[in-house]
Coordinates of C-alpha atoms and ligand atoms in Angstrom, one line a residue:
M15 CA -71.1 -4.3 5.5
I16 CA -68.3 -2.8 3.6
D17 CA -65.5 -5.2 2.9
K18 CA -62.5 -3.1 4.0
H19 CA -60.0 -5.6 2.7
A20 CA -61.5 -5.5 -0.8
V21 CA -61.8 -1.7 -0.7
G22 CA -58.1 -1.6 0.2
Q23 CA -57.1 -3.7 -2.7
R24 CA -59.1 -1.6 -5.1
I25 CA -57.5 1.6 -3.7
A26 CA -54.0 0.0 -4.1
A27 CA -54.8 -0.9 -7.7
L28 CA -56.1 2.6 -8.5
R29 CA -53.0 4.1 -6.9
R30 CA -50.7 2.0 -9.1
E31 CA -52.8 2.9 -12.2
L32 CA -52.2 6.5 -11.4
G33 CA -48.5 5.8 -11.1
Y34 CA -48.1 6.9 -7.5
S35 CA -46.1 5.4 -4.6
Q36 CA -47.9 5.3 -1.3
A37 CA -46.0 8.4 -0.2
R38 CA -46.8 10.4 -3.3
F39 CA -50.4 9.4 -3.2
A40 CA -50.6 10.4 0.4
E41 CA -49.1 13.8 -0.4
K42 CA -51.6 14.3 -3.2
L43 CA -54.5 13.5 -0.9
N44 CA -53.1 15.5 2.0
V45 CA -53.0 12.5 4.3
T46 CA -50.2 10.5 5.9
T47 CA -48.4 7.6 4.2
Q48 CA -49.5 5.4 7.2
A49 CA -53.2 6.3 6.4
V50 CA -52.7 5.0 2.8
S51 CA -51.0 1.9 4.1
K52 CA -53.9 1.3 6.6
W53 CA -56.5 1.5 3.8
E54 CA -54.6 -0.7 1.5
T55 CA -54.2 -3.4 4.2
G56 CA -57.9 -3.2 5.1
L57 CA -57.4 -1.7 8.6
S58 CA -59.4 1.5 7.9
L59 CA -61.3 3.4 5.3
P60 CA -60.7 6.9 3.8
D61 CA -63.0 9.7 5.1
V62 CA -65.7 10.9 2.8
E63 CA -63.8 13.9 1.4
T64 CA -60.8 11.8 0.6
L65 CA -63.0 9.2 -1.0
L66 CA -64.4 11.9 -3.2
N67 CA -60.9 13.0 -4.2
I68 CA -59.8 9.4 -5.0
S69 CA -62.9 8.9 -7.0
W70 CA -62.3 12.1 -9.0
M71 CA -58.6 11.3 -9.7
A72 CA -59.3 7.7 -10.7
K73 CA -62.4 8.7 -12.7
I74 CA -64.6 6.0 -11.1
S75 CA -67.6 6.3 -8.9
I76 CA -67.4 6.1 -5.1
N77 CA -69.7 3.1 -5.4
E78 CA -67.2 1.3 -7.5
I79 CA -64.5 2.0 -4.9
L80 CA -66.6 0.8 -2.0
D81 CA -68.4 -2.2 -3.4
G82 CA -66.9 -2.8 -6.8
E83 CA -70.2 -2.3 -8.5
V84 CA -69.9 -0.6 -11.9
F85 CA -72.6 1.8 -13.1
P86 CA -72.7 2.2 -16.9
V87 CA -71.9 5.8 -18.1
Q88 CA -73.1 6.9 -21.5
S89 CA -72.1 9.7 -23.9
G90 CA -69.0 9.8 -26.0
L91 CA -67.7 12.9 -24.2
D92 CA -64.9 13.0 -21.8
R93 CA -65.8 13.9 -18.2
G94 CA -64.8 17.6 -18.4
L95 CA -66.8 18.4 -21.5
A96 CA -69.7 16.4 -20.3
R97 CA -69.8 18.4 -17.1
I98 CA -69.4 21.7 -18.8
S99 CA -71.9 21.0 -21.6
R100 CA -74.9 22.3 -19.6
H101 CA -73.3 25.8 -19.6
L102 CA -72.5 25.9 -23.3
I103 CA -74.3 28.4 -25.5
C104 CA -74.1 29.2 -29.2
P105 CA -71.8 32.1 -29.9
A106 CA -73.8 32.9 -33.0
C107 CA -77.3 33.2 -31.4
G108 CA -76.9 32.7 -27.7
K109 CA -79.2 29.7 -27.4
A110 CA -78.2 26.7 -25.4
L111 CA -76.1 24.1 -27.1
H112 CA -77.0 20.4 -26.9
V113 CA -74.7 17.5 -27.4
C114 CA -75.5 15.0 -30.1
V115 CA -74.2 11.7 -28.6
P116 CA -72.1 10.0 -31.3
I117 CA -73.5 6.9 -33.0
R118 CA -70.7 4.6 -34.1
Q119 CA -68.0 6.5 -36.0
E120 CA -69.5 9.9 -35.7
K121 CA -67.7 12.6 -33.7
P122 CA -69.5 14.4 -30.8
R123 CA -71.2 17.5 -32.0
F124 CA -72.9 20.4 -30.3
V125 CA -76.0 22.1 -31.9
C126 CA -78.4 24.9 -31.0
E127 CA -82.1 25.1 -31.8
N128 CA -81.3 27.4 -34.7
G129 CA -79.2 24.7 -36.3
H130 CA -75.7 26.2 -35.7
G131 CA -73.4 23.3 -35.1
Y132 CA -69.9 22.8 -33.7
N133 CA -67.7 19.8 -33.8
V134 CA -65.3 18.3 -31.3
V135 CA -62.1 18.0 -33.4
D136 CA -59.1 16.2 -31.8
G137 CA -60.7 16.7 -28.4
V138 CA -61.1 20.4 -28.9
L139 CA -64.6 22.0 -29.2
D140 CA -64.2 24.0 -32.3
F141 CA -66.2 27.2 -32.8
G142 CA -64.6 27.9 -36.2
V143 CA -62.5 30.9 -35.3
R144 CA -59.3 32.1 -36.9
E145 CA -56.0 32.7 -35.2
T146 CA -55.0 36.3 -34.6
E147 CA -52.4 38.2 -36.5
G148 CA -49.0 38.0 -34.8
E149 CA -50.0 34.7 -33.1
L150 CA -50.4 32.3 -36.0
W151 CA -49.6 29.1 -34.1
S152 CA -50.4 26.8 -37.0
L153 CA -47.7 28.7 -39.1
F154 CA -45.0 28.4 -36.4
L155 CA -45.8 25.1 -34.9
K156 CA -46.1 22.4 -37.6
N157 CA -45.9 19.4 -35.4
Y158 CA -46.0 18.3 -31.8
E159 CA -42.2 18.2 -31.6
Q160 CA -42.0 21.9 -32.3
Y161 CA -44.7 22.4 -29.7
L162 CA -42.6 20.6 -27.1
E163 CA -39.7 22.8 -28.1
E164 CA -41.9 25.8 -27.2
Q165 CA -42.8 24.2 -23.9
R166 CA -39.2 23.6 -23.0
H167 CA -38.4 27.2 -23.5
L168 CA -38.0 28.7 -20.0
G169 CA -39.5 32.0 -21.1
N170 CA -38.3 35.5 -20.4
P171 CA -36.2 35.7 -17.2
R172 CA -38.0 38.9 -16.4
Y173 CA -41.2 36.9 -15.7
W174 CA -39.5 35.2 -12.8
Q175 CA -38.6 38.5 -11.1
G176 CA -40.2 39.8 -8.0
A177 CA -40.4 37.9 -4.7
P178 CA -42.7 36.2 -4.9
N179 CA -42.8 36.2 -8.7
F180 CA -46.2 36.6 -10.3
R181 CA -46.8 32.9 -10.9
E182 CA -46.2 32.2 -7.2
L183 CA -48.4 35.1 -6.2
M184 CA -51.2 33.8 -8.5
W185 CA -50.8 30.3 -7.1
Q186 CA -51.2 31.6 -3.6
A187 CA -54.5 33.2 -4.5
L188 CA -55.7 30.2 -6.4
E189 CA -54.9 27.8 -3.6
R190 CA -56.8 30.0 -1.2
L191 CA -59.9 30.1 -3.4
Q192 CA -59.8 26.5 -4.6
P193 CA -62.2 27.1 -7.5
R194 CA -63.8 24.0 -9.1
T195 CA -64.1 25.5 -12.6
I196 CA -61.3 27.7 -14.0
L197 CA -61.3 29.4 -17.4
D198 CA -57.9 30.3 -18.7
M199 CA -58.4 33.2 -21.0
A200 CA -56.2 33.3 -24.2
C201 CA -54.3 30.4 -22.7
G202 CA -51.6 30.1 -25.5
T203 CA -49.3 27.2 -24.6
G204 CA -50.6 27.5 -21.0
S205 CA -47.3 28.6 -19.5
G206 CA -49.2 30.4 -16.7
M207 CA -51.5 27.5 -16.0
K208 CA -48.7 25.0 -16.2
Y209 CA -47.4 26.3 -12.9
M210 CA -50.9 25.9 -11.3
I211 CA -51.5 22.4 -12.8
E212 CA -48.3 21.2 -11.3
R213 CA -49.6 22.2 -7.8
I214 CA -53.4 21.8 -7.8
H215 CA -54.6 19.3 -5.2
W216 CA -58.4 19.5 -5.4
P217 CA -60.8 18.4 -8.1
V218 CA -61.0 21.0 -10.8
T219 CA -62.1 21.5 -14.4
I220 CA -60.0 23.8 -16.4
L221 CA -61.3 25.4 -19.6
F222 CA -58.6 26.4 -22.0
V223 CA -59.8 29.2 -24.2
D224 CA -57.9 30.3 -27.3
L225 CA -58.5 31.3 -30.9
S226 CA -56.0 28.7 -32.0
H227 CA -57.3 25.2 -32.5
R228 CA -53.7 24.1 -33.1
I229 CA -52.4 25.2 -29.8
L230 CA -55.4 23.7 -27.9
K231 CA -55.0 20.4 -29.6
W232 CA -51.4 20.1 -28.4
N233 CA -52.1 21.6 -25.0
R234 CA -54.6 18.8 -24.6
K235 CA -52.0 16.1 -25.5
Y236 CA -49.3 17.8 -23.4
F237 CA -51.4 18.2 -20.3
T238 CA -52.7 14.7 -20.6
D239 CA -49.5 12.8 -21.4
E240 CA -46.5 14.9 -20.2
W241 CA -47.7 17.3 -17.5
K242 CA -50.7 15.5 -16.1
N243 CA -52.5 15.9 -12.8
P244 CA -55.3 13.5 -12.2
Y245 CA -57.2 16.1 -10.2
V246 CA -57.4 18.2 -13.4
D247 CA -60.0 17.7 -16.2
L248 CA -59.3 19.7 -19.3
V249 CA -61.8 21.3 -21.6
C250 CA -60.5 23.0 -24.8
L251 CA -62.6 25.6 -26.5
A252 CA -61.4 27.1 -29.7
C253 CA -63.3 30.3 -29.6
D254 CA -63.1 34.1 -29.3
G255 CA -62.5 35.1 -25.7
A256 CA -64.5 38.3 -26.4
K257 CA -67.6 36.1 -27.3
L258 CA -67.4 33.1 -24.9
P259 CA -69.8 30.2 -25.7
L260 CA -70.7 30.0 -22.0
A261 CA -73.8 30.9 -20.1
N262 CA -73.9 33.8 -17.6
E263 CA -72.6 32.9 -14.1
S264 CA -71.2 29.5 -15.0
I265 CA -67.5 29.8 -13.9
D266 CA -65.8 29.9 -10.5
L267 CA -62.6 31.7 -11.6
V268 CA -61.2 33.3 -14.7
F269 CA -57.5 33.0 -14.9
S270 CA -55.2 34.8 -17.3
N271 CA -51.5 35.0 -17.7
G272 CA -51.0 38.0 -20.0
G273 CA -54.1 36.8 -21.9
F274 CA -56.2 40.0 -21.8
E275 CA -53.3 42.0 -23.3
S276 CA -52.9 39.3 -25.9
M277 CA -56.4 40.0 -27.1
Q278 CA -55.1 43.3 -28.3
V279 CA -57.9 45.6 -29.3
K280 CA -60.4 43.1 -27.8
M281 CA -58.8 43.3 -24.4
R282 CA -61.6 45.2 -22.7
D283 CA -64.4 43.1 -24.4
G284 CA -62.6 40.0 -23.2
F285 CA -62.6 41.3 -19.7
R286 CA -66.3 42.1 -19.8
E287 CA -66.9 38.6 -21.0
A288 CA -64.9 37.3 -18.1
Y289 CA -67.2 39.2 -15.8
R290 CA -70.4 37.9 -17.5
V291 CA -69.5 34.2 -17.2
L292 CA -68.3 34.5 -13.5
K293 CA -70.6 33.5 -10.7
P294 CA -71.5 36.2 -8.2
G295 CA -68.7 36.5 -5.7
A296 CA -66.3 34.7 -8.0
H297 CA -62.9 36.0 -9.1
A298 CA -60.8 37.0 -12.0
L299 CA -57.1 36.4 -11.3
Y300 CA -54.6 37.7 -13.8
N301 CA -51.5 39.6 -14.4
M302 CA -51.4 43.0 -16.1
S303 CA -48.6 45.1 -17.5
A304 CA -48.8 48.8 -16.9
I305 CA -47.0 52.1 -17.4
E306 CA -45.4 53.4 -14.2
D307 CA -45.7 57.1 -14.7
W308 CA -46.9 59.0 -17.8
N309 CA -45.0 62.1 -17.0
G310 CA -41.8 60.3 -15.9
E311 CA -38.8 60.5 -18.2
N312 CA -38.4 56.7 -18.2
S313 CA -41.9 55.8 -19.2
R314 CA -42.0 58.6 -21.8
K315 CA -38.9 57.3 -23.5
W316 CA -40.3 53.8 -23.7
I317 CA -43.5 55.0 -25.1
R318 CA -41.7 57.0 -27.8
L319 CA -39.7 54.0 -28.9
L320 CA -42.7 51.8 -28.8
Q321 CA -44.8 54.1 -31.0
E322 CA -42.3 53.6 -33.8
L323 CA -42.9 49.8 -33.9
D324 CA -44.9 48.2 -36.6
G325 CA -48.2 47.0 -35.4
F326 CA -48.3 49.6 -32.6
D327 CA -52.0 50.5 -33.2
R328 CA -53.1 46.9 -33.5
F329 CA -51.6 46.1 -30.1
F330 CA -52.1 49.3 -28.2
G331 CA -54.8 51.0 -30.1
Q332 CA -57.7 50.7 -27.6
G333 CA -56.2 51.9 -24.4
N334 CA -54.0 48.9 -23.9
L335 CA -51.2 51.3 -22.9
Q336 CA -52.3 52.3 -19.5
D337 CA -51.3 52.8 -15.9
I338 CA -52.7 50.5 -13.2
Q339 CA -55.0 53.1 -11.9
T340 CA -56.7 53.5 -15.3
W341 CA -57.1 49.7 -15.4
L342 CA -58.6 49.5 -11.9
T343 CA -61.1 52.2 -12.7
F344 CA -62.2 50.1 -15.7
C345 CA -62.5 47.0 -13.5
G346 CA -64.9 49.0 -11.3
Q347 CA -66.9 50.2 -14.4
T348 CA -67.1 46.6 -15.6
G349 CA -68.9 45.7 -12.3
F350 CA -66.2 44.1 -10.3
R351 CA -66.8 45.1 -6.6
K352 CA -63.2 44.6 -5.3
N353 CA -60.1 45.0 -7.3
D354 CA -56.8 44.4 -5.6
A355 CA -53.6 44.9 -7.6
R356 CA -50.1 43.9 -6.3
K357 CA -47.0 45.1 -8.0
V358 CA -44.6 42.4 -8.8
Y359 CA -41.8 44.4 -10.5
G360 CA -41.3 47.9 -11.9
E361 CA -40.5 49.3 -15.3
L362 CA -37.1 48.5 -16.8
P363 CA -34.8 51.4 -17.3
A364 CA -35.2 52.8 -20.8
P365 CA -32.3 52.0 -23.1
E366 CA -29.6 54.5 -24.0
Q367 CA -30.0 54.0 -27.8
D368 CA -33.0 55.2 -29.8
V369 CA -34.4 51.9 -30.9
F370 CA -36.9 49.6 -29.2
P371 CA -34.7 46.7 -28.0
F372 CA -37.2 43.8 -27.9
Q373 CA -38.4 41.9 -31.0
N374 CA -41.0 39.7 -29.3
E375 CA -42.8 40.3 -26.0
V376 CA -43.1 44.0 -26.5
L377 CA -44.6 44.4 -23.0
Q378 CA -41.7 43.1 -21.0
W379 CA -40.3 46.6 -20.2
M380 CA -43.5 47.5 -18.4
A381 CA -44.3 47.2 -14.7
E382 CA -46.2 44.1 -13.7
Y383 CA -49.1 43.6 -11.4
V384 CA -51.1 40.6 -10.2
V385 CA -54.8 41.6 -10.0
L386 CA -57.6 39.9 -8.2
S387 CA -61.0 41.2 -9.1
E388 CA -64.1 40.0 -7.3
K389 CA -67.6 40.0 -8.9
Ligands
SAM11 C1 -48.9 34.4 -25.9 S1 -50.4 33.8 -25.4 C2 -50.5 34.6 -23.8 C3 -49.8 33.8 -22.8 C4 -50.5 32.6 -22.3 N1 -51.7 32.9 -21.5 C5 -49.6 31.7 -21.4 O1 -49.8 31.6 -20.2 O2 -48.7 31.1 -22.0 C6 -51.5 34.7 -26.4 C7 -52.7 33.9 -26.9 O3 -53.8 34.8 -27.0 C8 -54.6 34.2 -28.0 N2 -55.7 35.2 -28.4 C9 -55.5 36.4 -29.0 N3 -56.7 37.0 -29.2 C10 -57.6 36.1 -28.6 C11 -59.0 36.2 -28.5 N4 -59.8 37.2 -29.0 N5 -59.7 35.1 -27.9 C12 -59.0 34.1 -27.5 N6 -57.6 34.0 -27.6 C13 -57.0 35.0 -28.1 C14 -53.6 33.9 -29.1 O4 -54.1 32.9 -30.0 C15 -52.4 33.3 -28.3 O5 -52.4 31.9 -28.2
ZN12 ZN1 -77.1 29.2 -32.6

């Protein structure tokens, strides 16, 4: 017989450890406050699904909740990395990666049968890639304080335009799909994913992918300390998004907030990689900037001003300057069966003067779409 009273006490203790009031805990679990109160006083037990969610959030087994028995877990990895490790492949040779469980002081390490090895450094699995030109995070962000400064930045007001704005639109799709494994392509500081992490109410593993080890190291700290959601396990992979260290068909959803464009000349390679790692029937959910009308006066003026910028070729060289139709055609060629684009806002009116008006965020004049591509 299950001792409801003891279960209730354990649940109450777990709830306090998570820092939730009964009301907030109830909200997270999508049950009523009375239900929580009844469990905690031993009058009833949570249903199976809810038990699973509590066990996930508190990072303990259902056994432990129900009868207080603790099963030993091994491996020096955190839960997210341990779960994802069976899908990891070596970016150099494509063979499976195996974890070397750390002995004493050693750090966890992943190796393939050809002897290529990768370390977990500051909680980030490091594939030894370099940051990209124009996004040298380790140059701009010397310490965590500066990183927090960047996080407090509200971002370009344009990105909140449209009703609903693109983040909300992406959230609606995400909530409908409730994927268990999400890969955030070229995540940067995770400003897109931040909106989702605040709202997610189901167990999920999020893989942050970026070239920059520096940004991932601090994302990890930020999304564990400051912006935490106990439903979310984070895995940080410092790797090239155009050569993901993941097996085919291992991911439920690829998310990206402006990430494909950020990959610059590798944009299309990155998108093909996204397709490769997605399970059949799974989705890519991302926003995409696009030209409104090649022949229109407004678009033409913008393009002319843009072409005079330094670094134009690096950024726009390989077809990154495109209209949405061109992109959707490419999605189809990549193999995605259904590609649904929704316009969030249109192109800004071109400026009177003859200089490009934006220093950073050179894409902000373009029209914006949220795209859902199904494999
Ligand atoms: C400004 S962020 C994009 C916005 C970000 N997704 C967000 O929501 O805040 C651009 C990121 O793309 C990363 N990046 C550029 N090329 C990449 C590549 N080939 N693979 C992975 N990340 C890449 C950069 O390191 C940078 O952190
Ligand atoms: Zn290898």
